[in-house]
CSV table of C-alpha atoms in Angstrom, one decimal:
chain,number,residue,atom,x,y,z
A,1,MET,CA,10.5,7.7,77.0
A,2,GLY,CA,9.3,5.0,74.6
A,3,LYS,CA,11.0,2.2,72.8
A,4,VAL,CA,12.9,4.3,70.2
A,5,VAL,CA,14.5,7.7,69.7
A,6,THR,CA,12.9,9.5,66.8
A,7,VAL,CA,15.1,11.8,64.8
A,8,LEU,CA,14.3,14.1,61.9
A,9,SER,CA,17.3,15.5,59.9
A,10,ILE,CA,17.2,18.2,57.2
A,11,ASP,CA,20.1,19.0,54.9
A,12,GLY,CA,21.2,22.5,53.9
A,13,GLY,CA,20.6,23.7,50.3
A,14,GLY,CA,19.2,27.3,50.1
A,15,VAL,CA,16.1,27.5,48.0
A,16,ARG,CA,16.2,23.7,47.7
A,17,GLY,CA,14.7,23.6,51.2
A,18,ILE,CA,11.4,23.5,49.3
A,19,ILE,CA,12.1,19.8,48.5
A,20,PRO,CA,12.2,18.5,52.1
A,21,ALA,CA,9.4,21.0,53.0
A,22,THR,CA,7.2,19.3,50.5
A,23,ILE,CA,8.0,15.9,51.9
A,24,LEU,CA,7.3,17.0,55.5
A,25,ALA,CA,3.9,18.4,54.4
A,26,PHE,CA,3.0,15.0,53.1
A,27,LEU,CA,4.2,13.3,56.3
A,28,GLU,CA,2.3,15.7,58.5
A,29,SER,CA,-0.9,15.1,56.5
A,30,LYS,CA,-0.6,11.4,57.2
A,31,LEU,CA,0.0,12.0,60.9
A,32,GLN,CA,-3.1,14.2,60.9
A,33,GLU,CA,-5.1,11.4,59.3
A,34,LEU,CA,-4.0,9.1,62.1
A,35,ASP,CA,-4.2,11.5,65.1
A,36,GLY,CA,-6.3,14.5,64.2
A,37,PRO,CA,-5.9,17.9,62.4
A,38,ASP,CA,-3.8,19.4,65.3
A,39,ALA,CA,-1.0,16.9,64.8
A,40,ARG,CA,2.4,18.5,64.1
A,41,ILE,CA,5.8,17.2,63.2
A,42,ALA,CA,7.3,18.4,66.5
A,43,ASP,CA,4.9,16.2,68.4
A,44,TYR,CA,6.5,13.1,67.0
A,45,PHE,CA,10.3,13.6,67.0
A,46,ASP,CA,12.6,13.6,70.0
A,47,VAL,CA,15.1,15.6,67.9
A,48,ILE,CA,14.8,17.8,64.8
A,49,ALA,CA,18.2,18.6,63.3
A,50,GLY,CA,18.8,21.0,60.5
A,51,THR,CA,21.7,22.7,58.8
A,52,SER,CA,21.6,26.0,56.9
A,53,THR,CA,18.1,26.1,55.2
A,54,GLY,CA,17.4,22.9,57.1
A,55,GLY,CA,18.1,24.7,60.4
A,56,LEU,CA,15.5,27.3,59.5
A,57,VAL,CA,12.9,24.6,58.7
A,58,ALA,CA,13.8,22.9,62.0
A,59,ALA,CA,13.2,26.2,63.9
A,60,MET,CA,9.9,26.8,62.1
A,61,LEU,CA,8.7,23.3,63.1
A,62,ALA,CA,9.8,23.5,66.7
A,63,ALA,CA,9.5,27.1,67.8
A,64,PRO,CA,6.4,27.8,69.9
A,65,ASN,CA,3.7,30.3,69.0
A,66,GLU,CA,1.6,32.2,71.6
A,67,GLN,CA,-0.5,29.0,72.3
A,68,ASN,CA,2.7,27.0,72.9
A,69,ARG,CA,2.1,25.0,69.7
A,70,PRO,CA,4.5,24.9,66.7
A,71,LEU,CA,4.9,28.2,64.9
A,72,PHE,CA,4.4,26.6,61.5
A,73,ALA,CA,2.5,23.7,60.2
A,74,ALA,CA,4.6,21.7,57.7
A,75,LYS,CA,2.2,22.5,54.8
A,76,ASP,CA,2.9,26.3,55.3
A,77,ILE,CA,6.7,26.1,54.9
A,78,THR,CA,6.7,25.7,51.1
A,79,GLU,CA,4.5,28.8,50.7
A,80,PHE,CA,6.8,30.7,53.1
A,81,TYR,CA,9.8,29.8,50.9
A,82,CYS,CA,8.0,30.7,47.6
A,83,LYS,CA,7.0,34.1,49.1
A,84,ASN,CA,10.3,35.0,50.7
A,85,CYS,CA,13.1,33.5,48.7
A,86,PRO,CA,12.9,36.1,45.9
A,87,LYS,CA,13.5,38.8,48.5
A,88,ILE,CA,16.3,36.8,50.3
A,89,PHE,CA,18.0,36.1,47.0
A,90,PRO,CA,17.0,39.0,44.8
A,91,GLN,CA,18.0,38.1,41.2
A,92,ASN,CA,18.3,41.7,40.1
A,93,SER,CA,21.2,42.5,42.5
A,94,PHE,CA,23.6,40.1,40.9
A,95,ASN,CA,22.2,40.2,37.4
A,96,MET,CA,22.3,44.0,37.2
A,97,CYS,CA,26.0,44.0,38.0
A,98,SER,CA,26.5,41.2,35.4
A,99,GLY,CA,24.4,43.0,32.8
A,100,ILE,CA,26.3,46.2,33.1
A,101,LEU,CA,29.9,44.9,33.3
A,102,GLY,CA,29.5,41.4,31.9
A,103,PRO,CA,31.9,38.7,33.3
A,104,THR,CA,34.0,41.5,34.9
A,105,GLY,CA,30.9,42.6,36.9
A,106,ARG,CA,30.3,39.0,38.2
A,107,TYR,CA,33.9,38.6,39.2
A,108,LEU,CA,33.9,42.0,41.0
A,109,LYS,CA,30.8,41.0,42.9
A,110,VAL,CA,32.4,37.7,44.0
A,111,LEU,CA,35.6,39.3,45.0
A,112,THR,CA,34.3,42.4,46.9
A,113,GLY,CA,31.6,40.9,49.1
A,114,PRO,CA,28.8,38.3,49.5
A,115,LYS,CA,26.4,37.9,46.7
A,116,TYR,CA,23.5,39.0,48.9
A,117,ASP,CA,23.5,41.4,51.8
A,118,GLY,CA,21.3,39.2,54.0
A,119,LYS,CA,19.2,42.2,55.4
A,120,TYR,CA,15.9,40.8,54.4
A,121,LEU,CA,16.7,37.3,55.7
A,122,HIS,CA,17.9,38.7,59.0
A,123,SER,CA,14.7,40.8,59.5
A,124,LEU,CA,12.5,38.0,58.4
A,125,VAL,CA,14.0,35.4,60.7
A,126,GLN,CA,14.1,37.9,63.7
A,127,GLY,CA,10.5,38.8,62.9
A,128,ILE,CA,9.1,35.3,63.0
A,129,LEU,CA,11.2,33.9,65.8
A,130,LYS,CA,11.3,37.1,68.0
A,131,ASP,CA,12.9,36.5,71.4
A,132,THR,CA,12.6,32.7,71.4
A,133,LYS,CA,15.6,31.0,72.8
A,134,LEU,CA,17.0,27.5,72.1
A,135,HIS,CA,15.8,26.1,75.5
A,136,GLU,CA,12.2,27.1,74.6
A,137,THR,CA,11.7,24.9,71.5
A,138,LEU,CA,8.8,22.4,71.7
A,139,THR,CA,11.1,19.5,71.0
A,140,ASN,CA,14.9,19.2,70.9
A,141,VAL,CA,16.6,20.9,68.0
A,142,VAL,CA,20.2,20.5,66.8
A,143,ILE,CA,21.7,23.1,64.5
A,144,PRO,CA,25.3,22.9,63.3
A,145,THR,CA,27.3,26.1,62.6
A,146,PHE,CA,30.9,27.0,62.1
A,147,ASP,CA,32.9,29.6,64.0
A,148,ILE,CA,35.2,31.3,61.6
A,149,LYS,CA,37.2,33.0,64.3
A,150,LEU,CA,37.9,29.8,66.2
A,151,LEU,CA,37.9,27.6,63.1
A,152,GLN,CA,35.8,24.9,64.6
A,153,PRO,CA,32.2,23.7,64.5
A,154,VAL,CA,29.7,25.0,67.0
A,155,ILE,CA,26.7,22.8,67.5
A,156,PHE,CA,23.7,24.5,69.0
A,157,SER,CA,21.2,22.3,70.7
A,158,SER,CA,18.3,22.4,73.1
A,159,PHE,CA,20.1,19.9,75.2
A,160,MET,CA,23.1,22.1,75.9
A,161,ALA,CA,21.0,25.3,76.1
A,162,LYS,CA,19.1,23.8,79.1
A,163,THR,CA,22.3,23.4,81.1
A,164,ASP,CA,24.6,26.1,79.7
A,165,SER,CA,23.2,29.6,79.4
A,166,GLY,CA,26.2,30.6,77.3
A,167,MET,CA,24.9,28.3,74.6
A,168,ASP,CA,21.2,29.4,75.0
A,169,ALA,CA,21.2,31.7,72.1
A,170,LEU,CA,18.3,33.4,70.4
A,171,LEU,CA,16.9,30.9,67.9
A,172,SER,CA,17.0,33.7,65.2
A,173,ASP,CA,20.7,34.2,65.7
A,174,VAL,CA,21.4,30.5,65.3
A,175,CYS,CA,19.3,30.3,62.1
A,176,ILE,CA,21.1,33.4,60.6
A,177,GLY,CA,24.5,31.9,61.6
A,178,THR,CA,23.9,28.5,60.1
A,179,SER,CA,22.6,30.0,56.9
A,180,ALA,CA,25.5,32.3,56.3
A,181,ALA,CA,26.9,30.5,53.3
A,182,PRO,CA,30.4,31.7,52.3
A,183,THR,CA,30.2,34.0,49.1
A,184,TYR,CA,26.4,34.1,49.3
A,185,LEU,CA,25.5,35.7,52.6
A,186,PRO,CA,27.5,37.6,55.3
A,187,ALA,CA,28.9,35.9,58.4
A,188,HIS,CA,26.9,36.6,61.5
A,189,CYS,CA,28.3,37.7,64.9
A,190,PHE,CA,26.4,37.8,68.2
A,191,GLU,CA,26.9,37.4,72.0
A,192,THR,CA,25.3,35.4,74.7
A,193,ARG,CA,26.0,35.5,78.5
A,194,ASP,CA,26.7,32.6,80.8
A,195,SER,CA,25.4,32.1,84.3
A,196,GLN,CA,28.1,34.3,85.6
A,197,GLY,CA,27.2,37.1,83.3
A,198,GLU,CA,30.4,36.6,81.2
A,199,PRO,CA,29.9,37.3,77.4
A,200,HIS,CA,30.4,34.5,74.9
A,201,GLN,CA,30.9,35.8,71.3
A,202,PHE,CA,30.1,33.7,68.2
A,203,ASN,CA,31.4,34.5,64.7
A,204,LEU,CA,29.4,32.1,62.5
A,205,ILE,CA,29.2,30.9,58.9
A,206,ASP,CA,27.1,28.2,57.3
A,207,GLY,CA,26.8,25.0,59.2
A,208,GLY,CA,27.3,23.2,55.9
A,209,VAL,CA,31.0,23.7,56.4
A,210,ALA,CA,30.8,21.2,59.3
A,211,ALA,CA,27.8,19.0,58.6
A,212,ASN,CA,25.5,19.8,55.7
A,213,ASN,CA,23.7,16.6,56.6
A,214,PRO,CA,23.3,16.7,60.4
A,215,THR,CA,22.0,13.2,60.9
A,216,LEU,CA,25.0,11.8,62.7
A,217,THR,CA,25.4,15.1,64.6
A,218,ALA,CA,21.9,14.6,66.1
A,219,MET,CA,22.6,10.9,66.9
A,220,THR,CA,25.9,11.7,68.5
A,221,LEU,CA,24.3,14.4,70.8
A,222,VAL,CA,21.5,11.9,71.8
A,223,THR,CA,24.2,9.3,72.6
A,224,LYS,CA,26.0,11.9,74.8
A,225,GLU,CA,22.7,12.6,76.6
A,226,ILE,CA,22.3,8.9,77.2
A,227,PHE,CA,25.8,8.7,78.6
A,228,MET,CA,24.9,11.6,80.9
A,229,GLU,CA,21.8,9.6,82.0
A,230,ASN,CA,19.3,12.1,80.7
A,231,PRO,CA,16.0,10.6,81.8
A,232,ASP,CA,14.3,11.7,78.6
A,233,PHE,CA,16.2,8.8,76.9
A,234,PHE,CA,15.8,6.1,79.5
A,235,PRO,CA,16.0,3.1,79.1
A,236,ILE,CA,18.0,3.4,75.8
A,237,LYS,CA,21.5,2.2,76.3
A,238,PRO,CA,24.7,3.9,75.0
A,239,VAL,CA,25.5,3.0,71.4
A,240,ASP,CA,22.2,1.2,71.1
A,241,TYR,CA,21.7,2.6,67.6
A,242,GLY,CA,19.1,-0.1,66.8
A,243,LYS,CA,16.8,2.0,68.9
A,244,PHE,CA,17.0,5.0,66.6
A,245,LEU,CA,14.3,5.7,64.1
A,246,VAL,CA,15.6,8.3,61.7
A,247,LEU,CA,14.2,10.2,58.8
A,248,SER,CA,16.9,12.1,56.9
A,249,LEU,CA,15.8,14.5,54.1
A,250,GLY,CA,18.1,15.8,51.4
A,251,THR,CA,17.6,19.0,49.4
A,252,GLY,CA,18.7,17.4,46.1
A,253,SER,CA,22.0,17.4,44.2
A,254,ALA,CA,23.3,17.6,40.7
A,255,LYS,CA,25.5,14.5,41.1
A,256,LEU,CA,24.3,12.8,38.0
A,257,GLU,CA,24.7,15.9,35.9
A,258,LYS,CA,28.5,15.5,36.1
A,259,LYS,CA,28.9,19.2,35.5
A,260,TYR,CA,32.6,19.6,36.1
A,261,THR,CA,35.7,17.7,34.9
A,262,ALA,CA,39.3,17.5,36.1
A,263,ALA,CA,40.4,18.9,32.8
A,264,GLU,CA,38.4,22.1,33.5
A,265,ALA,CA,39.2,22.3,37.1
A,266,ALA,CA,42.9,21.9,36.5
A,267,ASN,CA,43.0,25.4,35.0
A,268,TRP,CA,40.8,27.1,37.6
A,269,GLY,CA,42.1,29.8,39.9
A,270,VAL,CA,40.5,31.4,42.9
A,271,ILE,CA,37.7,33.1,40.9
A,272,SER,CA,36.6,30.0,39.0
A,273,TRP,CA,36.5,27.9,42.1
A,274,LEU,CA,34.3,30.5,43.7
A,275,TYR,CA,32.2,31.2,40.6
A,276,HIS,CA,31.8,29.2,37.5
A,277,GLU,CA,28.8,29.0,35.1
A,278,GLY,CA,26.5,30.5,37.7
A,279,GLY,CA,27.5,28.3,40.6
A,280,SER,CA,30.3,27.9,43.1
A,281,PRO,CA,32.2,24.6,42.6
A,282,LEU,CA,34.1,24.9,45.8
A,283,ILE,CA,30.9,25.4,47.9
A,284,SER,CA,29.1,22.6,46.1
A,285,ALA,CA,32.0,20.3,46.6
A,286,PHE,CA,32.3,20.6,50.4
A,287,THR,CA,28.6,20.7,51.1
A,288,GLN,CA,27.9,17.7,48.9
A,289,SER,CA,30.8,15.7,50.2
A,290,SER,CA,29.8,16.5,53.8
A,291,ALA,CA,26.2,15.3,53.1
A,292,ASP,CA,27.3,12.1,51.3
A,293,MET,CA,29.9,11.1,53.9
A,294,VAL,CA,27.2,11.2,56.6
A,295,ASP,CA,24.7,9.2,54.5
A,296,ILE,CA,27.4,6.6,53.8
A,297,HIS,CA,28.4,6.3,57.4
A,298,ALA,CA,24.7,6.1,58.6
A,299,SER,CA,23.9,3.5,55.9
A,300,VAL,CA,26.8,1.3,57.0
A,301,LEU,CA,25.9,1.7,60.6
A,302,PHE,CA,22.2,0.7,60.2
A,303,GLN,CA,23.0,-2.1,57.8
A,304,ALA,CA,25.7,-3.5,60.1
A,305,LEU,CA,23.2,-3.6,62.9
A,306,HIS,CA,20.6,-5.3,60.7
A,307,CYS,CA,18.1,-2.4,61.2
A,308,GLU,CA,18.3,-0.6,57.9
A,309,LYS,CA,14.5,-0.1,58.0
A,310,ASN,CA,15.1,2.3,60.9
A,311,TYR,CA,16.9,4.7,58.6
A,312,LEU,CA,15.0,6.3,55.8
A,313,ARG,CA,17.0,8.7,53.6
A,314,ILE,CA,15.0,10.6,50.9
A,315,GLN,CA,17.2,12.4,48.4
A,316,ASP,CA,17.2,13.2,44.7
A,317,ASP,CA,20.6,13.3,43.0
A,318,THR,CA,19.2,14.0,39.5
A,319,LEU,CA,18.8,17.8,39.7
A,320,THR,CA,20.0,19.9,36.8
A,321,LYS,CA,20.5,23.5,35.8
A,322,ASP,CA,18.5,26.1,37.9
A,323,ALA,CA,17.0,23.4,40.1
A,324,ALA,CA,20.5,22.5,41.4
A,325,SER,CA,21.3,26.0,42.5
A,326,VAL,CA,21.0,27.3,46.1
A,327,ASP,CA,19.9,30.8,45.2
A,328,ILE,CA,18.0,31.0,41.9
A,329,SER,CA,14.7,32.2,43.3
A,330,THR,CA,12.6,32.9,40.2
A,331,PRO,CA,9.0,31.9,40.5
A,332,GLU,CA,9.5,29.3,37.8
A,333,ASN,CA,12.4,27.6,39.6
A,334,LEU,CA,10.6,27.7,43.0
A,335,GLN,CA,7.6,26.0,41.5
A,336,ASP,CA,9.9,23.5,39.7
A,337,LEU,CA,11.3,22.6,43.1
A,338,VAL,CA,7.8,22.1,44.5
A,339,GLN,CA,7.1,19.7,41.7
A,340,ILE,CA,10.5,17.9,42.2
A,341,GLY,CA,9.5,17.3,45.9
A,342,LYS,CA,6.2,15.9,44.9
A,343,ALA,CA,7.7,13.7,42.2
A,344,LEU,CA,10.3,12.4,44.7
A,345,LEU,CA,7.4,11.1,46.8
A,346,LYS,CA,6.4,8.9,43.9
A,347,LYS,CA,10.0,7.5,43.3
A,348,ASN,CA,11.0,4.2,44.7
A,349,VAL,CA,12.9,4.1,48.0
A,350,SER,CA,16.6,4.3,47.3
A,351,ARG,CA,19.8,3.8,49.3
A,352,VAL,CA,23.3,5.0,48.6
A,353,ASN,CA,25.6,2.5,46.8
A,354,LEU,CA,28.6,2.4,49.1
A,355,GLN,CA,30.9,1.8,46.1
A,356,THR,CA,29.6,4.4,43.6
A,357,GLY,CA,28.0,6.9,46.0
A,358,GLU,CA,24.9,6.9,43.8
A,359,TYR,CA,21.4,6.3,45.0
A,360,GLU,CA,19.9,3.0,43.8
A,361,GLU,CA,16.3,1.7,44.1
A,362,VAL,CA,15.8,-0.9,46.9
A,363,PRO,CA,13.7,-3.8,45.4
A,364,GLY,CA,10.5,-4.5,47.2
A,365,GLU,CA,10.4,-1.4,49.4
A,366,GLY,CA,7.9,0.6,47.3
A,367,THR,CA,7.8,4.3,46.9
A,368,ASN,CA,9.0,7.1,49.3
A,369,GLU,CA,5.3,8.0,49.7
A,370,GLU,CA,4.5,4.4,50.8
A,371,GLU,CA,7.5,4.3,53.1
A,372,LEU,CA,6.5,7.6,54.7
A,373,ILE,CA,3.0,6.3,55.4
A,374,THR,CA,4.6,3.4,57.2
A,375,PHE,CA,7.0,5.8,59.0
A,376,ALA,CA,4.0,7.9,60.1
A,377,GLU,CA,2.3,4.8,61.6
A,378,LYS,CA,5.5,3.9,63.5
A,379,ILE,CA,6.0,7.3,65.1
A,380,SER,CA,2.3,7.6,65.8
A,381,ARG,CA,2.4,4.3,67.7
A,382,GLU,CA,5.5,5.5,69.5
A,383,ARG,CA,3.8,8.7,70.6
A,384,LYS,CA,0.7,6.9,71.8
A,385,ALA,CA,2.9,4.5,73.8
A,386,ARG,CA,4.4,7.4,75.7
A,387,GLU,CA,1.1,9.0,76.6
A,388,PRO,CA,0.3,8.5,80.3
A,389,LYS,CA,-2.4,5.9,80.8
A,390,MET,CA,-5.6,7.0,82.6
A,391,VAL,CA,-6.1,5.3,85.9
A,392,ILE,CA,-9.8,4.6,86.7
A,393,LEU,CA,-10.6,4.3,90.4
A,394,ALA,CA,-13.4,1.9,91.4
């Protein structure tokens, strides 16, 4: 263990996962400039946490290939999304129903089942992750889900998988479960077996119900491991949050669009809360509030400890129209999201205003791109400090 605990956290957000993927590709390129072309994100982070689409990105970064290296380079994830999102979220399935029956067709679709059947997503994830289990990831992963039968969050992690076989699920099952957004994709059920052979059943929906921004979830699990004297985190002390170095990536939001008003919502019934003007106000409300509350708490924590430079949150709250959706997978929108990610790199570092909840530029800290270059240097030094020193015998 080195001097700090390095944490990468990736929010949920459907197709908007392209935004953090673009940022991670830039970060990995800087690490490769420092440490060679084989450098990968998983080599530098003690924990990679992800919710929903972020959980899939985390798995792609941390799952091993046949050479026991990360399955995906960060630069390949954007292409993966652009190629597969149109099949995960086929636009014709919903639009055909809408075109034939108009608003009635849309409402019937919302009321009678999920917007998408999930079959392509399931086969895709199972195909790339195969039989990989949680304990086999190249670095620790943390992926929140929510068990709809038990009505409680279930946090899957490499930590727990190594000591509790009942939590050592297939990584593909965990990714499908954390991505099962209510109204969009079907819930996912699977079983594991504990060390006594007893079955454990999970009935999962989107982890965004519990923690759309999994930053604090990851930090809490690391703290638990420290309390349990996990040697991987020695000599970090409990609640020594100044020793955390955290990169938290959002998937963008439409906060500044101010799309809905109380006057409108006052007249909404079940259908309008679930589907209104192409989006789902209810889903947007709980996922955005979840992400923002975590960011506010983390910001307060790091500021109170006078180590705010150890916490870098990159988020864009200016998305509008199609770019703010979780499932509009037209080629035009996917490419727009790529450009939004690239533009976000050029924007100045921002932190959440604890009073308004809006992101405001931090004077004197430069751009996100510049801050990521500095971040790359920090985690590169940390990795080198952990490498065993060669002993030369006389």
